[in-house]
Amino acid sequence: GENVEQHPSTLSVQEGDSAVIKCTYSDSASNYFPWYKQELGKRPQLIIDIRSNVGEKKDQRIAVTLNKTAKHFSLHITETQPEDSAVYFCAASMDSSYKLIFGSGTRLLVRP
Amino acid sequence: EAGVAQSPRYKIIEKRQSVAFWCNPISGHATLYWYQQILGQGPKLLIQFQNNGVVDDSQLPKDRFSAERLKGVDSTLKIQPAKLEDSAVYLCASSTGAGHYEQYFGPGTRLTVT
C-alpha cells in the first residue's frame, strides 16, 4: 500500500526565515496531496493542498510544490512567524479510495 | 457551521476494559473517518464510512475494534478489550462526499489505557 515519508522530524528557524518540509510517496497512483497543521492539543486543520495535474500552488506565505516523476512534494513557508509553530503533516491519497495516508509529522519551531 | 463533535474528550481505562467513542459529523457530510493518532505520529485511518456503508476498514483491528454509523449520521467506535498499545488520540473527521475533499477533524478523544 501507499507509504508517505516526511522529513525533517523537527525544524527550528528564526522568525522571518523560510521553512521547507519534504515528503515522498511510494504509489504513483496517488494524485491528491494535502498539508495539515496541528497545534499542540488541537485538531489537524488543512492549510493547503495540491492535485497531481498541478506542479505548484501558493496561498500567501505558504506554497506547495509537486514532482510527480520523483514522487515527492514539499511545503514552503516564507517569512515565518511564531504562530507558525506547530506540527505539520503531509498526506497522500488516490482515486481508488480517497483515504489519506499521513506522514509522521514535522515539528516546526519559529524562534522570535 | 458547527464543526465535528466528539465525546468524551478524555478517557482513562484499565487494560481489558471496554470503551466507546462517539462522533457527530458536520451536517450533510456523507463521508466519516476514524483515525488513531499515537503520540508523535501522524493519524492512521481505522475506518471510512460513506453514508452508513463501510468503504475501507483494512487497518481496523477487527478482533477488538468495531464501528458503526447508524442512519448515515453519528458514529461510534468501540474497543473491547483494550490493550496498553491502544493509548492514543482517536480523531473523527468528515467530508462532503467521496472524493478529494477537505476532511474536517473533530477535537479527538484522548484514551489512556493503564
mmCIF file of C-alpha atoms in Angstrom:
data_model
loop_
_atom_site.group_PDB
_atom_site.id
_atom_site.type_symbol
_atom_site.label_atom_id
_atom_site.label_comp_id
_atom_site.label_asym_id
_atom_site.label_seq_id
_atom_site.Cartn_x
_atom_site.Cartn_y
_atom_site.Cartn_z
ATOM 1 C CA GLY A 1 0.000 0.000 0.000
ATOM 2 C CA GLU A 2 0.876 3.661 -0.075
ATOM 3 C CA ASN A 3 3.617 4.898 2.238
ATOM 4 C CA VAL A 4 4.475 8.532 2.940
ATOM 5 C CA GLU A 5 7.785 9.573 4.409
ATOM 6 C CA GLN A 6 8.296 13.048 5.833
ATOM 7 C CA HIS A 7 11.381 14.949 6.920
ATOM 8 C CA PRO A 8 12.772 16.574 8.874
ATOM 9 C CA SER A 9 11.047 15.441 12.043
ATOM 10 C CA THR A 10 11.916 18.730 13.741
ATOM 11 C CA LEU A 11 12.791 22.107 12.274
ATOM 12 C CA SER A 12 13.807 25.249 14.101
ATOM 13 C CA VAL A 13 14.019 28.568 12.240
ATOM 14 C CA GLN A 14 14.418 32.209 13.128
ATOM 15 C CA GLU A 15 11.371 34.409 12.730
ATOM 16 C CA GLY A 16 11.306 35.805 9.220
ATOM 17 C CA ASP A 17 13.276 32.942 7.702
ATOM 18 C CA SER A 18 11.810 30.339 5.367
ATOM 19 C CA ALA A 19 10.949 26.747 6.282
ATOM 20 C CA VAL A 20 10.779 23.772 3.937
ATOM 21 C CA ILE A 21 9.278 20.376 4.750
ATOM 22 C CA LYS A 22 9.612 17.490 2.319
ATOM 23 C CA CYS A 23 7.577 14.336 1.735
ATOM 24 C CA THR A 24 7.943 11.372 -0.573
ATOM 25 C CA TYR A 25 5.258 8.879 -1.524
ATOM 26 C CA SER A 26 5.505 5.376 -2.884
ATOM 27 C CA ASP A 27 2.402 4.804 -5.020
ATOM 28 C CA SER A 28 2.416 6.584 -8.366
ATOM 29 C CA ALA A 29 -1.400 6.376 -8.406
ATOM 30 C CA SER A 30 -1.598 8.974 -5.616
ATOM 31 C CA ASN A 31 -2.988 12.187 -7.031
ATOM 32 C CA TYR A 32 -4.004 14.383 -4.114
ATOM 33 C CA PHE A 33 -1.599 15.833 -1.544
ATOM 34 C CA PRO A 34 -2.899 17.919 1.364
ATOM 35 C CA TRP A 35 -0.947 19.502 4.186
ATOM 36 C CA TYR A 36 -2.391 19.751 7.686
ATOM 37 C CA LYS A 37 -1.270 21.910 10.588
ATOM 38 C CA GLN A 38 -1.793 20.668 14.137
ATOM 39 C CA GLU A 39 -1.186 22.974 17.053
ATOM 40 C CA LEU A 40 -0.486 21.452 20.435
ATOM 41 C CA GLY A 41 -3.586 19.720 21.787
ATOM 42 C CA LYS A 42 -5.732 20.791 18.853
ATOM 43 C CA ARG A 43 -7.230 19.157 15.793
ATOM 44 C CA PRO A 44 -5.426 18.952 12.435
ATOM 45 C CA GLN A 45 -6.501 21.665 10.012
ATOM 46 C CA LEU A 46 -5.987 21.789 6.264
ATOM 47 C CA ILE A 47 -3.685 24.624 5.211
ATOM 48 C CA ILE A 48 -3.093 23.883 1.545
ATOM 49 C CA ASP A 49 -3.482 21.037 -0.923
ATOM 50 C CA ILE A 50 -2.357 20.188 -4.438
ATOM 51 C CA ARG A 51 -3.582 17.803 -7.099
ATOM 52 C CA SER A 52 -1.382 15.873 -9.473
ATOM 53 C CA ASN A 53 -2.276 17.959 -12.507
ATOM 54 C CA VAL A 54 -0.626 20.994 -10.899
ATOM 55 C CA GLY A 55 3.076 21.483 -10.182
ATOM 56 C CA GLU A 56 2.842 24.320 -7.706
ATOM 57 C CA LYS A 57 0.240 26.127 -5.637
ATOM 58 C CA LYS A 58 0.617 29.216 -3.497
ATOM 59 C CA ASP A 59 -1.516 30.840 -0.819
ATOM 60 C CA GLN A 60 0.005 33.957 0.714
ATOM 61 C CA ARG A 61 3.079 32.833 2.685
ATOM 62 C CA ILE A 62 2.679 29.122 2.045
ATOM 63 C CA ALA A 63 3.299 27.168 -1.130
ATOM 64 C CA VAL A 64 3.418 23.545 -2.127
ATOM 65 C CA THR A 65 5.378 22.007 -4.980
ATOM 66 C CA LEU A 66 4.902 18.577 -6.507
ATOM 67 C CA ASN A 67 7.346 16.496 -8.545
ATOM 68 C CA LYS A 68 5.397 13.506 -9.867
ATOM 69 C CA THR A 69 8.405 11.941 -11.545
ATOM 70 C CA ALA A 70 10.380 11.855 -8.319
ATOM 71 C CA LYS A 71 7.234 11.229 -6.251
ATOM 72 C CA HIS A 72 7.904 13.982 -3.792
ATOM 73 C CA PHE A 73 6.187 17.157 -2.675
ATOM 74 C CA SER A 74 7.224 19.979 -0.395
ATOM 75 C CA LEU A 75 5.709 22.663 1.808
ATOM 76 C CA HIS A 76 7.345 26.075 1.776
ATOM 77 C CA ILE A 77 6.589 28.704 4.393
ATOM 78 C CA THR A 78 8.124 32.137 3.863
ATOM 79 C CA GLU A 79 8.523 34.973 6.360
ATOM 80 C CA THR A 80 7.826 32.620 9.239
ATOM 81 C CA GLN A 81 6.072 33.923 12.331
ATOM 82 C CA PRO A 82 5.894 32.499 15.873
ATOM 83 C CA GLU A 83 2.278 31.469 15.250
ATOM 84 C CA ASP A 84 3.511 29.137 12.514
ATOM 85 C CA SER A 85 4.973 26.948 15.280
ATOM 86 C CA ALA A 86 3.082 23.640 15.147
ATOM 87 C CA VAL A 87 3.317 20.100 13.813
ATOM 88 C CA TYR A 88 2.798 19.840 10.057
ATOM 89 C CA PHE A 89 1.623 16.646 8.388
ATOM 90 C CA CYS A 90 1.717 15.813 4.719
ATOM 91 C CA ALA A 91 -0.637 13.220 3.273
ATOM 92 C CA ALA A 92 -1.385 11.460 0.020
ATOM 93 C CA SER A 93 -4.444 9.792 -1.420
ATOM 94 C CA MET A 94 -5.699 8.335 -4.684
ATOM 95 C CA ASP A 95 -8.987 7.993 -6.504
ATOM 96 C CA SER A 96 -9.458 4.334 -5.645
ATOM 97 C CA SER A 97 -10.233 5.066 -2.002
ATOM 98 C CA TYR A 98 -9.707 8.770 -1.183
ATOM 99 C CA LYS A 99 -8.285 7.771 2.184
ATOM 100 C CA LEU A 100 -5.417 9.899 3.445
ATOM 101 C CA ILE A 101 -2.070 8.307 4.247
ATOM 102 C CA PHE A 102 -0.240 10.688 6.562
ATOM 103 C CA GLY A 103 3.457 11.282 7.036
ATOM 104 C CA SER A 104 4.967 11.149 10.509
ATOM 105 C CA GLY A 105 4.910 14.902 11.018
ATOM 106 C CA THR A 106 7.383 17.781 11.318
ATOM 107 C CA ARG A 107 7.537 19.843 14.463
ATOM 108 C CA LEU A 108 8.289 23.426 13.391
ATOM 109 C CA LEU A 109 9.554 25.914 15.935
ATOM 110 C CA VAL A 110 9.818 29.556 14.936
ATOM 111 C CA ARG A 111 12.107 31.433 17.314
ATOM 112 C CA PRO A 112 11.174 35.093 17.939
ATOM 113 C CA GLU B 1 -21.263 25.928 10.518
ATOM 114 C CA ALA B 2 -20.868 23.679 13.531
ATOM 115 C CA GLY B 3 -17.779 21.507 13.490
ATOM 116 C CA VAL B 4 -17.281 17.809 14.092
ATOM 117 C CA ALA B 5 -18.217 16.899 17.655
ATOM 118 C CA GLN B 6 -16.657 14.098 19.655
ATOM 119 C CA SER B 7 -17.138 12.755 23.143
ATOM 120 C CA PRO B 8 -15.750 12.070 25.581
ATOM 121 C CA ARG B 9 -12.665 14.272 25.282
ATOM 122 C CA TYR B 10 -10.643 12.157 27.681
ATOM 123 C CA LYS B 11 -10.937 8.600 28.908
ATOM 124 C CA ILE B 12 -8.792 6.524 31.220
ATOM 125 C CA ILE B 13 -9.443 2.800 31.464
ATOM 126 C CA GLU B 14 -7.622 -0.298 32.582
ATOM 127 C CA LYS B 15 -6.471 -2.893 30.091
ATOM 128 C CA ARG B 16 -9.065 -5.478 29.156
ATOM 129 C CA GLN B 17 -11.881 -2.990 29.800
ATOM 130 C CA SER B 18 -14.118 -1.724 27.022
ATOM 131 C CA VAL B 19 -14.634 1.837 25.828
ATOM 132 C CA ALA B 20 -16.774 3.626 23.265
ATOM 133 C CA PHE B 21 -16.301 6.905 21.461
ATOM 134 C CA TRP B 22 -18.973 8.980 19.763
ATOM 135 C CA CYS B 23 -18.760 11.273 16.750
ATOM 136 C CA ASN B 24 -21.252 13.674 15.219
ATOM 137 C CA PRO B 25 -20.041 14.890 11.810
ATOM 138 C CA ILE B 26 -20.781 18.181 10.138
ATOM 139 C CA SER B 27 -24.367 18.251 8.939
ATOM 140 C CA GLY B 28 -24.708 16.943 5.412
ATOM 141 C CA HIS B 29 -21.273 15.330 5.280
ATOM 142 C CA ALA B 30 -21.636 11.910 3.728
ATOM 143 C CA THR B 31 -18.158 10.593 4.478
ATOM 144 C CA LEU B 32 -16.916 9.894 8.002
ATOM 145 C CA TYR B 33 -13.468 8.730 9.080
ATOM 146 C CA TRP B 34 -11.997 7.399 12.306
ATOM 147 C CA TYR B 35 -8.259 7.862 12.797
ATOM 148 C CA GLN B 36 -5.901 6.695 15.513
ATOM 149 C CA GLN B 37 -3.087 9.115 16.340
ATOM 150 C CA ILE B 38 -0.378 7.698 18.569
ATOM 151 C CA LEU B 39 1.795 10.305 20.280
ATOM 152 C CA GLY B 40 4.436 11.614 17.905
ATOM 153 C CA GLN B 41 2.920 10.017 14.801
ATOM 154 C CA GLY B 42 0.585 11.014 12.027
ATOM 155 C CA PRO B 43 -3.064 9.974 12.069
ATOM 156 C CA LYS B 44 -3.714 6.441 10.825
ATOM 157 C CA LEU B 45 -7.058 5.651 9.226
ATOM 158 C CA LEU B 46 -9.006 2.954 11.034
ATOM 159 C CA ILE B 47 -12.278 3.013 9.123
ATOM 160 C CA GLN B 48 -14.063 5.080 6.486
ATOM 161 C CA PHE B 49 -17.831 5.269 6.028
ATOM 162 C CA GLN B 50 -19.716 6.557 3.014
ATOM 163 C CA ASN B 51 -23.195 7.294 4.398
ATOM 164 C CA ASN B 52 -23.796 4.192 6.535
ATOM 165 C CA GLY B 53 -21.686 1.796 4.458
ATOM 166 C CA VAL B 54 -18.061 0.855 5.137
ATOM 167 C CA VAL B 55 -15.657 1.924 2.373
ATOM 168 C CA ASP B 56 -12.370 0.900 3.991
ATOM 169 C CA ASP B 57 -11.659 -0.897 7.243
ATOM 170 C CA SER B 58 -8.431 -2.596 6.218
ATOM 171 C CA GLN B 59 -6.498 -1.070 9.141
ATOM 172 C CA LEU B 60 -9.123 -1.755 11.807
ATOM 173 C CA PRO B 61 -8.079 -4.479 14.300
ATOM 174 C CA LYS B 62 -11.367 -6.283 13.973
ATOM 175 C CA ASP B 63 -10.709 -8.691 16.826
ATOM 176 C CA ARG B 64 -11.088 -5.815 19.273
ATOM 177 C CA PHE B 65 -12.301 -2.732 17.421
ATOM 178 C CA SER B 66 -15.750 -2.190 15.952
ATOM 179 C CA ALA B 67 -17.506 0.819 14.477
ATOM 180 C CA GLU B 68 -20.915 1.645 13.182
ATOM 181 C CA ARG B 69 -22.653 4.578 11.598
ATOM 182 C CA LEU B 70 -26.353 4.224 12.011
ATOM 183 C CA LYS B 71 -28.626 6.199 9.692
ATOM 184 C CA GLY B 72 -25.563 7.650 7.984
ATOM 185 C CA VAL B 73 -25.043 10.380 10.591
ATOM 186 C CA ASP B 74 -23.490 9.753 14.017
ATOM 187 C CA SER B 75 -20.863 7.086 14.517
ATOM 188 C CA THR B 76 -19.478 5.111 17.421
ATOM 189 C CA LEU B 77 -16.114 3.397 17.709
ATOM 190 C CA LYS B 78 -15.707 0.664 20.317
ATOM 191 C CA ILE B 79 -12.677 -1.111 21.708
ATOM 192 C CA GLN B 80 -13.167 -4.359 23.582
ATOM 193 C CA PRO B 81 -10.953 -5.443 25.257
ATOM 194 C CA ALA B 82 -8.482 -2.567 25.358
ATOM 195 C CA LYS B 83 -4.720 -3.079 25.324
ATOM 196 C CA LEU B 84 -1.955 -0.778 26.513
ATOM 197 C CA GLU B 85 -0.967 -0.041 22.908
ATOM 198 C CA ASP B 86 -4.423 1.383 22.230
ATOM 199 C CA SER B 87 -3.440 4.517 24.159
ATOM 200 C CA ALA B 88 -3.786 7.272 21.572
ATOM 201 C CA VAL B 89 -5.967 10.123 20.408
ATOM 202 C CA TYR B 90 -8.935 8.946 18.370
ATOM 203 C CA LEU B 91 -9.893 11.507 15.767
ATOM 204 C CA CYS B 92 -13.122 11.611 13.844
ATOM 205 C CA ALA B 93 -13.274 13.524 10.574
ATOM 206 C CA SER B 94 -15.920 14.158 7.971
ATOM 207 C CA SER B 95 -16.062 15.406 4.401
ATOM 208 C CA THR B 96 -18.786 16.288 1.968
ATOM 209 C CA GLY B 97 -18.547 13.114 -0.042
ATOM 210 C CA ALA B 98 -16.418 10.561 -1.769
ATOM 211 C CA GLY B 99 -13.590 12.434 -3.404
ATOM 212 C CA HIS B 100 -10.618 14.606 -2.659
ATOM 213 C CA TYR B 101 -12.433 16.962 -0.364
ATOM 214 C CA GLU B 102 -11.135 18.650 2.750
ATOM 215 C CA GLN B 103 -11.502 16.490 5.823
ATOM 216 C CA TYR B 104 -12.691 18.383 8.883
ATOM 217 C CA PHE B 105 -11.416 16.916 12.115
ATOM 218 C CA GLY B 106 -13.056 16.801 15.496
ATOM 219 C CA PRO B 107 -11.181 17.638 18.718
ATOM 220 C CA GLY B 108 -10.391 13.980 19.359
ATOM 221 C CA THR B 109 -10.721 11.657 22.327
ATOM 222 C CA ARG B 110 -7.532 11.037 24.273
ATOM 223 C CA LEU B 111 -7.557 7.440 25.523
ATOM 224 C CA THR B 112 -5.157 6.247 28.176
ATOM 225 C CA VAL B 113 -5.050 2.524 28.903
ATOM 226 C CA THR B 114 -3.325 1.613 32.178
#
